[in-house]
Short mmCIF file of N, CA and C in Angstrom, two decimals:
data_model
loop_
_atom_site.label_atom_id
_atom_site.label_comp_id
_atom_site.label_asym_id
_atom_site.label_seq_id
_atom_site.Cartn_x
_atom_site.Cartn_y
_atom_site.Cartn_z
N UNK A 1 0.82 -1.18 0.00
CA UNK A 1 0.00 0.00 0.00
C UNK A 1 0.87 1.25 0.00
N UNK A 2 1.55 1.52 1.11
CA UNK A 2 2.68 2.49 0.66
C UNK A 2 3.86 2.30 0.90
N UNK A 3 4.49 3.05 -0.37
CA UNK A 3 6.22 2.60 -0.84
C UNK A 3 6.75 3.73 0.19
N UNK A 4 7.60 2.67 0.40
CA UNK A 4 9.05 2.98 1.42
C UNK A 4 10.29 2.73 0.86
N UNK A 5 11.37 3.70 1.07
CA UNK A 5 12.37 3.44 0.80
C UNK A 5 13.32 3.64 1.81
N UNK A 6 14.72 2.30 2.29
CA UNK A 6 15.21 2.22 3.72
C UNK A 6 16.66 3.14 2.39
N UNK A 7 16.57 3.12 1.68
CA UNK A 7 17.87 3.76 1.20
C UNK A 7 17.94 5.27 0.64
N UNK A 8 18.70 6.45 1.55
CA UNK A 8 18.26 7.54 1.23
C UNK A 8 19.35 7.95 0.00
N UNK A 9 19.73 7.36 -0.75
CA UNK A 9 20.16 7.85 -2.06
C UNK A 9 19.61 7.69 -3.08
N UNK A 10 18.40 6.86 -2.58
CA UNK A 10 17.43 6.80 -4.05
C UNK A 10 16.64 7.89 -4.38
N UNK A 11 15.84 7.58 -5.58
CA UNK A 11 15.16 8.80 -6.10
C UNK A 11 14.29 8.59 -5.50
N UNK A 12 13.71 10.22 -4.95
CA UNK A 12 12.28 10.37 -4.33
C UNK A 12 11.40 9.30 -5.09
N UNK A 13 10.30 8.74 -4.78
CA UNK A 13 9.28 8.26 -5.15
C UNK A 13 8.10 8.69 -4.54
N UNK A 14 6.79 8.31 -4.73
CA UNK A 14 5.56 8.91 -4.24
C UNK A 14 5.22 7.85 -3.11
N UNK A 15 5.42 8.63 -2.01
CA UNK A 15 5.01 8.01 -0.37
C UNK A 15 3.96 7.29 -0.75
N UNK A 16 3.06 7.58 -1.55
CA UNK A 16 1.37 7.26 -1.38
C UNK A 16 0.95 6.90 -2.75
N UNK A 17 0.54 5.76 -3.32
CA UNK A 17 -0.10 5.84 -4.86
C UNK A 17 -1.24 5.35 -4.70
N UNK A 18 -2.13 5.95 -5.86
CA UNK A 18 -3.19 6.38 -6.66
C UNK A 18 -4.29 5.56 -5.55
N UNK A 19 -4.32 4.50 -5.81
CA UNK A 19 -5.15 3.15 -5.31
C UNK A 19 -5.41 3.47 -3.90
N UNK A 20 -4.26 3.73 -3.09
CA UNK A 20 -4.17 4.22 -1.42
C UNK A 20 -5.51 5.28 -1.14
N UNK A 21 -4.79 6.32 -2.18
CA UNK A 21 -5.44 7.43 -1.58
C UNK A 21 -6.91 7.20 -2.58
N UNK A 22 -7.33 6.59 -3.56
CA UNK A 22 -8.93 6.22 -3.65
C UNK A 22 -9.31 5.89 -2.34
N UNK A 23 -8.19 4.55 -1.77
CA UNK A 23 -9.02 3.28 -0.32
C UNK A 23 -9.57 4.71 0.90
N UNK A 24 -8.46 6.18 1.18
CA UNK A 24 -8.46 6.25 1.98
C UNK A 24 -9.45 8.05 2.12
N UNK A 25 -9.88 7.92 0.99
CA UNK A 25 -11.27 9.47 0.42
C UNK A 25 -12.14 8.33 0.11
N UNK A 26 -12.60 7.23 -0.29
CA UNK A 26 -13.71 6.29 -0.12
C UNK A 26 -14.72 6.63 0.90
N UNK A 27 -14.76 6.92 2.00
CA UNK A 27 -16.04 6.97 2.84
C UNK A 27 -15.91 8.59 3.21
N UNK A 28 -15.39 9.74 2.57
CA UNK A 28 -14.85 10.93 3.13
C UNK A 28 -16.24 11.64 2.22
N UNK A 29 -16.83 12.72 3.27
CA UNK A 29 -17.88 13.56 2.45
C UNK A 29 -17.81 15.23 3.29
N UNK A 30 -16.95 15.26 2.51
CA UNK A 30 -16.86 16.93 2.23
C UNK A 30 -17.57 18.24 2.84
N UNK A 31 -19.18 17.84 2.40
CA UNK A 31 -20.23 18.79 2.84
C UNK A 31 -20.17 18.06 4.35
N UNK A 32 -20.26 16.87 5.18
CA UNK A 32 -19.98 17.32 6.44
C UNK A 32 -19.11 17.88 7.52
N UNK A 33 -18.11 18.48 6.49
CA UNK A 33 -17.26 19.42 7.16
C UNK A 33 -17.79 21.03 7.48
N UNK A 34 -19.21 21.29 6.57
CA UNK A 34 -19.54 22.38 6.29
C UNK A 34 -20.44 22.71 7.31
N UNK A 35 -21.24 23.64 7.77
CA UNK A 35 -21.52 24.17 8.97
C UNK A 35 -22.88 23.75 8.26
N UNK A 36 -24.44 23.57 8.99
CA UNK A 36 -25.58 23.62 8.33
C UNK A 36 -25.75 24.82 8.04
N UNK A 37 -26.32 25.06 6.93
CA UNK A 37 -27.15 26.71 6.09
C UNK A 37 -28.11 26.98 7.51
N UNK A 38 -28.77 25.98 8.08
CA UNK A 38 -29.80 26.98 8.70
C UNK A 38 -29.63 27.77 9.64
N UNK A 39 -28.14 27.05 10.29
CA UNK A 39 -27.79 27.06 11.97
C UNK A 39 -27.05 28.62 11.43
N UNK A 40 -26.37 28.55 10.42
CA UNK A 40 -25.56 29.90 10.34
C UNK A 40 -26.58 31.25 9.99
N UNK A 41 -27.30 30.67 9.13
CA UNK A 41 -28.27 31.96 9.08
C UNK A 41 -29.14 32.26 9.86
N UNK A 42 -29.58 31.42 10.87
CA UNK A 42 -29.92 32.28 11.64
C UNK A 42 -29.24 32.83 12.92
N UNK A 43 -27.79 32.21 13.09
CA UNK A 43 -27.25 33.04 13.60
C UNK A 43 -26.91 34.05 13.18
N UNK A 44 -26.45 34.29 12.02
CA UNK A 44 -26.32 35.65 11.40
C UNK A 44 -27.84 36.87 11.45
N UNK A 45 -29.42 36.16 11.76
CA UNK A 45 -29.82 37.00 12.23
C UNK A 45 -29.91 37.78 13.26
N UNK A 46 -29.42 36.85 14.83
CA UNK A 46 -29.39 37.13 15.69
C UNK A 46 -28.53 38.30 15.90
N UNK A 47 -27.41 37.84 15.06
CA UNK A 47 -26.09 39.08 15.51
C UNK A 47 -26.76 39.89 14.51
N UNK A 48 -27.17 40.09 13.61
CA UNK A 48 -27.58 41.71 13.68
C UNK A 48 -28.71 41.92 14.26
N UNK A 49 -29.42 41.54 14.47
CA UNK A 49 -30.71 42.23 15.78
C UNK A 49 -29.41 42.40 16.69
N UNK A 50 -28.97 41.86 17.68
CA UNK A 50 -28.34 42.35 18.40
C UNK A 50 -27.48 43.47 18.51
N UNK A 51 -26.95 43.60 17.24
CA UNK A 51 -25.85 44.13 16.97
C UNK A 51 -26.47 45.62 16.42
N UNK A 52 -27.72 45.71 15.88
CA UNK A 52 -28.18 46.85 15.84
C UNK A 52 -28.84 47.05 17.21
N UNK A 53 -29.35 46.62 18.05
CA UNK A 53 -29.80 47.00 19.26
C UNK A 53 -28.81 47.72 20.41
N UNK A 54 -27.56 47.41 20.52
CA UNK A 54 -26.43 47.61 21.86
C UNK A 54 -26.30 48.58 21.46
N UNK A 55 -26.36 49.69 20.07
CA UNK A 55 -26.02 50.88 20.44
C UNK A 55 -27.24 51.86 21.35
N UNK A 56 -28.54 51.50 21.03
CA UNK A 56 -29.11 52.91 21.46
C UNK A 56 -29.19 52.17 23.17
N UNK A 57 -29.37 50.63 23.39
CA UNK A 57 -29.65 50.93 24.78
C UNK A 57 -28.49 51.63 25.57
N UNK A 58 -27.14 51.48 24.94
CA UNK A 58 -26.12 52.12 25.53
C UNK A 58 -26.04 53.15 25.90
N UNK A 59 -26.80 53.89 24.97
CA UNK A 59 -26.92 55.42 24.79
C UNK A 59 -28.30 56.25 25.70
N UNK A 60 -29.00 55.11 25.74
CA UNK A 60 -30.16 55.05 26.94
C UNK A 60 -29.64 55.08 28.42
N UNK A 61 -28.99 54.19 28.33
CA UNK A 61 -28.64 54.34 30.07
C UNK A 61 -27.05 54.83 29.95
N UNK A 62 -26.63 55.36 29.38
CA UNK A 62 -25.48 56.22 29.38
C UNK A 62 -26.41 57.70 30.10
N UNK A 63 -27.43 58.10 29.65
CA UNK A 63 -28.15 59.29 29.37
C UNK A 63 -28.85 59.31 30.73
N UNK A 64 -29.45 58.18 31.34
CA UNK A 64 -29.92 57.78 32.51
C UNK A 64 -29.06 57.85 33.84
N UNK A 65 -27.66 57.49 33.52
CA UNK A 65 -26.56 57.49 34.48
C UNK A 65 -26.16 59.13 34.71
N UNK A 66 -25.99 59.55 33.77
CA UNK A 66 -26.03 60.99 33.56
C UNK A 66 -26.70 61.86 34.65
N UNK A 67 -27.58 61.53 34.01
CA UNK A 67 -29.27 62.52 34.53
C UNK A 67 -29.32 62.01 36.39
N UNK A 68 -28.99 60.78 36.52
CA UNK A 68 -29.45 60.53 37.88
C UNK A 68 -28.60 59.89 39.06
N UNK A 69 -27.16 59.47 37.99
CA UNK A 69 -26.43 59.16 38.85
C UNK A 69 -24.82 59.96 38.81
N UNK A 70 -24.33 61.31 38.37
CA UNK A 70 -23.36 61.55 38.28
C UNK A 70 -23.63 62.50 39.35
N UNK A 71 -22.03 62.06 39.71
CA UNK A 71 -21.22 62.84 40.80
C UNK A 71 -21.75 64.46 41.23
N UNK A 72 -22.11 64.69 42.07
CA UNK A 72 -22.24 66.55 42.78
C UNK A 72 -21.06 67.20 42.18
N UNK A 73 -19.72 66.95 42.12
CA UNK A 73 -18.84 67.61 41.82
C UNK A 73 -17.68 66.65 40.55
N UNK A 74 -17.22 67.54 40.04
CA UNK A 74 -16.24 67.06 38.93
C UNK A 74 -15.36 66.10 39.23
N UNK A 75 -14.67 65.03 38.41
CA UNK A 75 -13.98 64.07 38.76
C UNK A 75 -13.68 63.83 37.69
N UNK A 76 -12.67 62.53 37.45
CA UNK A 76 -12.04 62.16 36.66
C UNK A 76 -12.24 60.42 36.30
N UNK A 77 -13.26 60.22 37.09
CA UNK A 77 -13.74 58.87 36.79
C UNK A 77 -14.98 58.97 36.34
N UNK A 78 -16.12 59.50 36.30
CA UNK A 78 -17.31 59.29 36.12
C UNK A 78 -17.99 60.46 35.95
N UNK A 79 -18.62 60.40 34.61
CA UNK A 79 -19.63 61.67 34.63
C UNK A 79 -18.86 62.10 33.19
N UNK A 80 -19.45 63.04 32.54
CA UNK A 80 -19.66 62.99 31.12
C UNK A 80 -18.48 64.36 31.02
N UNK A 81 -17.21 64.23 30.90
CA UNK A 81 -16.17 65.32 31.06
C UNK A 81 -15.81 66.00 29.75
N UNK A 82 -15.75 67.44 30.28
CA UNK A 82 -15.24 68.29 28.95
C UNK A 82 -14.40 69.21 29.68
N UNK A 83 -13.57 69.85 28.48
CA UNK A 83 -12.57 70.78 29.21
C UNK A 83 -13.51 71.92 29.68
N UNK A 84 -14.79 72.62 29.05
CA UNK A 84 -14.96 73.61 29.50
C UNK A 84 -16.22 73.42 30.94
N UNK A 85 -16.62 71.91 30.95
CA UNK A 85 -17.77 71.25 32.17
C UNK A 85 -17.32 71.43 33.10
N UNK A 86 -16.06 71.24 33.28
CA UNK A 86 -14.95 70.76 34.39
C UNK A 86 -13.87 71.78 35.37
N UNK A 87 -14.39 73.06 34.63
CA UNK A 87 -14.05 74.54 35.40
C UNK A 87 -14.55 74.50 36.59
N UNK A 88 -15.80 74.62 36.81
CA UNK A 88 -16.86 74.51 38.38
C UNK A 88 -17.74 73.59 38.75
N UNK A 89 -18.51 74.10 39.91
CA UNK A 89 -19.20 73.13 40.13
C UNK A 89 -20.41 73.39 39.24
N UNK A 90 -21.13 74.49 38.95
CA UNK A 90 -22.21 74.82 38.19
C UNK A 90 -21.86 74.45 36.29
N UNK A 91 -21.03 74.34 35.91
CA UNK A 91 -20.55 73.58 34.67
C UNK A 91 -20.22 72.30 34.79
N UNK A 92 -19.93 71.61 35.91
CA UNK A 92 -20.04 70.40 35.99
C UNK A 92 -21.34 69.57 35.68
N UNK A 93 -22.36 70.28 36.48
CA UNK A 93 -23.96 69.58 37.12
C UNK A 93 -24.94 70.18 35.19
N UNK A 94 -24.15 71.66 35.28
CA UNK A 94 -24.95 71.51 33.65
C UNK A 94 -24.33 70.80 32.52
N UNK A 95 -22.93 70.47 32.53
CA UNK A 95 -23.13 69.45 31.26
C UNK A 95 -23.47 68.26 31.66
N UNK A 96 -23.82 68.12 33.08
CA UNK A 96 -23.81 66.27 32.92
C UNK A 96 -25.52 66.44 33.01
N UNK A 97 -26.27 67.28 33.29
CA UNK A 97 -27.97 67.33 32.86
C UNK A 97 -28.25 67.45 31.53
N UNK A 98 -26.82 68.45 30.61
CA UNK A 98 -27.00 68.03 29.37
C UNK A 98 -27.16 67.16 28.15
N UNK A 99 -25.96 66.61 28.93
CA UNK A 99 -25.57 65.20 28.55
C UNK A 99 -26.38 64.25 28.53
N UNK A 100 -27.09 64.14 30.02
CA UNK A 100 -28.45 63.09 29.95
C UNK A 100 -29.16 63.38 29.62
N UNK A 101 -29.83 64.78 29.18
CA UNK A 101 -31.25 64.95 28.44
C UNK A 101 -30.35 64.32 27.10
N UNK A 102 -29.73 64.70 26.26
CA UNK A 102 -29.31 64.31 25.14
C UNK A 102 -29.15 62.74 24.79
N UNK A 103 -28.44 62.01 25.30
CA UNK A 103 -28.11 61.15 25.25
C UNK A 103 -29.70 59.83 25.66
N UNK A 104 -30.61 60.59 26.49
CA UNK A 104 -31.62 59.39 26.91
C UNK A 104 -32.70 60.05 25.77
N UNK A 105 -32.98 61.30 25.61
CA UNK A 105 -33.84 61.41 24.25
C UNK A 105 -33.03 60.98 22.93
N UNK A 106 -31.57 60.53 22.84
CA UNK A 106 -31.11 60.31 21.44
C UNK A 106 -31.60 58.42 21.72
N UNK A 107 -31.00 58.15 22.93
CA UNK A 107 -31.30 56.48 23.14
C UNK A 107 -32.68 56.11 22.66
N UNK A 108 -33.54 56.84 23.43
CA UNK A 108 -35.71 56.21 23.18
C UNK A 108 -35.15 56.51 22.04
N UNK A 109 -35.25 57.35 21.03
CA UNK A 109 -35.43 57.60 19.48
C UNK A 109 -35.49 56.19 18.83
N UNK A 110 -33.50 56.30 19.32
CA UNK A 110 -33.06 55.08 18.56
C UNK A 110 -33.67 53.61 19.20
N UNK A 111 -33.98 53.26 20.23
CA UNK A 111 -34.53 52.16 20.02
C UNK A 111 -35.79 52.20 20.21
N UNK A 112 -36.81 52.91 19.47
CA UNK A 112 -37.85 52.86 19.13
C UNK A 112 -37.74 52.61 17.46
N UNK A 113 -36.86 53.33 16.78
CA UNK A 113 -37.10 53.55 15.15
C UNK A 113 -35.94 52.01 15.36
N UNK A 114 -34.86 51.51 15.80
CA UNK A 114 -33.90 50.11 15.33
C UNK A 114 -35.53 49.21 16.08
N UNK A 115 -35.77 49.16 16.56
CA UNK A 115 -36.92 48.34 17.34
C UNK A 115 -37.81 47.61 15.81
N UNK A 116 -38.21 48.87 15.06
CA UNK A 116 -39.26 48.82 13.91
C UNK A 116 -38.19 48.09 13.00
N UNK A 117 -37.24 48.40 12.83
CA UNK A 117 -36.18 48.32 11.69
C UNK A 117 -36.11 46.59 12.13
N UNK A 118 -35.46 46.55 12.74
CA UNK A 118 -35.54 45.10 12.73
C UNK A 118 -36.64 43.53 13.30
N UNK A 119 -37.27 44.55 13.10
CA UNK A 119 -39.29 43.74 13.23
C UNK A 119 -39.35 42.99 11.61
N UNK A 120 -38.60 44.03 10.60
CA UNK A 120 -38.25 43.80 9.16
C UNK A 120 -37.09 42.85 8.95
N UNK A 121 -36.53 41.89 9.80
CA UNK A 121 -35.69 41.51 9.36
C UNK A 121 -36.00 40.56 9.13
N UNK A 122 -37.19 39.73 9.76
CA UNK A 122 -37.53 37.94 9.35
C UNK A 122 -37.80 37.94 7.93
N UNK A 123 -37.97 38.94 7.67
CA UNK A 123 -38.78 39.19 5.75
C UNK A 123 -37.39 39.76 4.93
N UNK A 124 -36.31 39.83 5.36
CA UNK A 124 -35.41 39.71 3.92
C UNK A 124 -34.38 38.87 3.65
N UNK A 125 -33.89 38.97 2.41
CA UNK A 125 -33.04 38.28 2.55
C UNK A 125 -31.52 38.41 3.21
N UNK A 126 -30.52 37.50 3.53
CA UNK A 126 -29.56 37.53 4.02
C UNK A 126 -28.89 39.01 4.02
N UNK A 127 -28.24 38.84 2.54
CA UNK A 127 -27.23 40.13 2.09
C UNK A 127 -28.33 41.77 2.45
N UNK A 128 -29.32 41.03 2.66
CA UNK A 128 -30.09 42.94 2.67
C UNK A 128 -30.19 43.07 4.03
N UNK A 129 -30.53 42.18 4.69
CA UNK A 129 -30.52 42.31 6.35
C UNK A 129 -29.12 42.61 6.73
N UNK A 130 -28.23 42.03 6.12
CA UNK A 130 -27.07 42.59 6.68
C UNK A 130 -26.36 44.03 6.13
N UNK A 131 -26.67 44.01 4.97
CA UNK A 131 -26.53 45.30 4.64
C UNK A 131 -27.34 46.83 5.38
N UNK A 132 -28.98 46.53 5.77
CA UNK A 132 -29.13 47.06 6.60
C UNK A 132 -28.79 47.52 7.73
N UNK A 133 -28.30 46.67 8.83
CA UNK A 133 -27.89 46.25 9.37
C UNK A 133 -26.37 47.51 9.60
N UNK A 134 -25.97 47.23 8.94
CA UNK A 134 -24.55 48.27 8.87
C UNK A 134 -25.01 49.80 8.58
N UNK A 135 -25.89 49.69 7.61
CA UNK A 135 -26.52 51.21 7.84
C UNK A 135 -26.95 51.74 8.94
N UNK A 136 -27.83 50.85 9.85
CA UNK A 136 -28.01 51.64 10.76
C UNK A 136 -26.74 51.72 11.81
N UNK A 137 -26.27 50.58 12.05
CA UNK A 137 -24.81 50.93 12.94
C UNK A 137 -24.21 52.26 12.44
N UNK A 138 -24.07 52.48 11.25
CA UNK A 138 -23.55 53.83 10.77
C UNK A 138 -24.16 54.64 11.41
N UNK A 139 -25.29 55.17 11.04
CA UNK A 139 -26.00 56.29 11.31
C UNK A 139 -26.25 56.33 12.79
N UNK A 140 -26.27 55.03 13.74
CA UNK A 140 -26.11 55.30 15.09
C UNK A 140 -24.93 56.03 15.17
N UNK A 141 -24.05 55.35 14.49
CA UNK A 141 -22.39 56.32 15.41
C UNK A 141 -22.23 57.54 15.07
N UNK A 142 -23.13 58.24 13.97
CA UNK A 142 -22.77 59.68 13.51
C UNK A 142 -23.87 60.58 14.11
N UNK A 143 -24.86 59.47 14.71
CA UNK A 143 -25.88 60.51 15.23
C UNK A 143 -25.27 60.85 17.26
N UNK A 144 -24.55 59.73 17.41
CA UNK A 144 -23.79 59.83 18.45
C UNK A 144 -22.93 60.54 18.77
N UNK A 145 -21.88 60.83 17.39
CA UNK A 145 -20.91 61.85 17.66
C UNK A 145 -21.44 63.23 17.37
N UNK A 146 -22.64 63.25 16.89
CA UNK A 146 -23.42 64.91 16.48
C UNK A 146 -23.59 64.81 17.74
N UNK A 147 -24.06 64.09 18.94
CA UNK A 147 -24.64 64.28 20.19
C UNK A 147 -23.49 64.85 21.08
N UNK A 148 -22.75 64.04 20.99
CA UNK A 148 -20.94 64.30 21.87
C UNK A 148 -20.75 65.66 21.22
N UNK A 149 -20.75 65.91 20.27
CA UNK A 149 -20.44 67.42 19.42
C UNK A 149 -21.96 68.76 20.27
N UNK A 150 -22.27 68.31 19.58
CA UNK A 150 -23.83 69.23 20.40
C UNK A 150 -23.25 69.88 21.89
N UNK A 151 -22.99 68.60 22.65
CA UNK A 151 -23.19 68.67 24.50
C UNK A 151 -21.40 69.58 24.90
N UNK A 152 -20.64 69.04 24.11
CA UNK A 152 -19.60 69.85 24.14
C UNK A 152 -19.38 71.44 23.64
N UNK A 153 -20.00 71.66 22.61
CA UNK A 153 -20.08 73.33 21.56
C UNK A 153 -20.92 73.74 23.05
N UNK A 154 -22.45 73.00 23.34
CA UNK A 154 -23.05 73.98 24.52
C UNK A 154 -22.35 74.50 25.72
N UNK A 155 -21.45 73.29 25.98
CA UNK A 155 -20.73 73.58 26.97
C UNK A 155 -19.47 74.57 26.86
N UNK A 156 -19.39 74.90 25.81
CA UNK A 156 -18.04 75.66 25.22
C UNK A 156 -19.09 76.93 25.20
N UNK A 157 -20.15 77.12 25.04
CA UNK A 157 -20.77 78.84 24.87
C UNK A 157 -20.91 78.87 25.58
N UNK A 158 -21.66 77.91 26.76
CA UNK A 158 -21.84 78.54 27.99
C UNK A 158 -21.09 78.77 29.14
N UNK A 159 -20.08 78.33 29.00
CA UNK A 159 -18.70 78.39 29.98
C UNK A 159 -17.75 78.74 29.65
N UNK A 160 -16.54 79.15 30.58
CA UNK A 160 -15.17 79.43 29.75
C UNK A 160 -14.62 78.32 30.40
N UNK A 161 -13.04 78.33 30.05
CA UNK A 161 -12.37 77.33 30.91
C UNK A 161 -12.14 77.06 32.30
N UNK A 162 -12.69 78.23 33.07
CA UNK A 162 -12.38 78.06 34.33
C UNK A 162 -13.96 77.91 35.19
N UNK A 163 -14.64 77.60 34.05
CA UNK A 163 -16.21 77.19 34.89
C UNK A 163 -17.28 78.61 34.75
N UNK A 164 -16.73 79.65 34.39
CA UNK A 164 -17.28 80.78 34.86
C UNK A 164 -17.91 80.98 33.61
N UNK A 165 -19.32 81.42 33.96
CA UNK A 165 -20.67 81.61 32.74
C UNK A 165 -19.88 82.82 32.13
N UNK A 166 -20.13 82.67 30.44
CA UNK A 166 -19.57 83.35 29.34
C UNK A 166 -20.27 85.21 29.54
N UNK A 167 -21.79 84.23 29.67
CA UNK A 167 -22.62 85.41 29.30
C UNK A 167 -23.45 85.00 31.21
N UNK A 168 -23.95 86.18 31.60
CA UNK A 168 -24.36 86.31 32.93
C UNK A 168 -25.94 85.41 32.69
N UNK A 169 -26.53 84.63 33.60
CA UNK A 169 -27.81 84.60 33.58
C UNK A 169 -28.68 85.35 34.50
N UNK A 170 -30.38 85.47 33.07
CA UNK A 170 -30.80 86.82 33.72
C UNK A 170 -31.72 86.19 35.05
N UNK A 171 -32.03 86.83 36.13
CA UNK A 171 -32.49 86.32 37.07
C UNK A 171 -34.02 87.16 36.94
#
């Protein structure tokens, strides 16, 4: 079955011929190396429902933590920091109320409208669900950084660097 040679000055020959390797792909089937179609596609639905969902709840209770659980005073661990928030205590408490109105009205939005969006996903096919799928991940992260942009510019007009209101408020 297979040629051996005890003398290493001979010419290579083929370890293995023809007949062998028929005896030894004889019971070998290919497609059960392959994953089932069903098991993968619908895991591939799961991860994008999922995968479109983790941004807005993030952004939900990012906005929630904000609003109800950040620090009385400025810090460097927790609470939504900017150079111009982080002057006083009254620029501290208003960007981080900013921050959470923003961030928990950007969160409901988004998982109310990804909620609908992927109610649509049992009805398409593969490549469009996933192509969807990435669209909205997109447009979450740019509607996120318009939000981070927003809460920072407010905090930049209404403060200077050392905490102290730009413009006086009228009483």
């Amino acid at each position: 079955m297979f040629l051996t040679t005890t003398d290493p000055t001979a010419v290579t020959e083929p370890l293995m011929d023809a007949e062998s390797l028929k005896k030894l792909m004889d019971g070998f089937d290919p497609a059960a190396l392959l994953p089932e179609l069903d098991n993968m596609f619908g895991t591939l639905d799961t991860i994008c429902r999922w995968a479109v969902m983790i941004g807005p709840v993030v952004l939900l209770v990012l906005g929630l933590c904000y609003l109800f659980l950040s620090p009385k005073e400025a810090n460097y661990y927790f609470g939504y920091r900017t150079y111009f928030g982080m002057g006083s205590v009254n620029a501290w408490r208003f960007t981080q109320r900013i921050a959470g109105m923003i961030f928990t009205a950007l969160g409901l939005v988004l998982t109310v409208v990804m909620l609908v969006i992927i109610g649509g996903f049992g009805a398409m096919e593969v490549s469009a669900m996933v192509y969807r799928a990435i669209w909205c991940l997109v447009w979450e992260a740019i509607l996120a950084i318009l939000a981070t942009v927003s809460i920072n510019s407010l905090a930049m007009y209404f403060f200077d660097r050392k905490g102290e209101y730009r413009r006086k408020p009228k009483k």
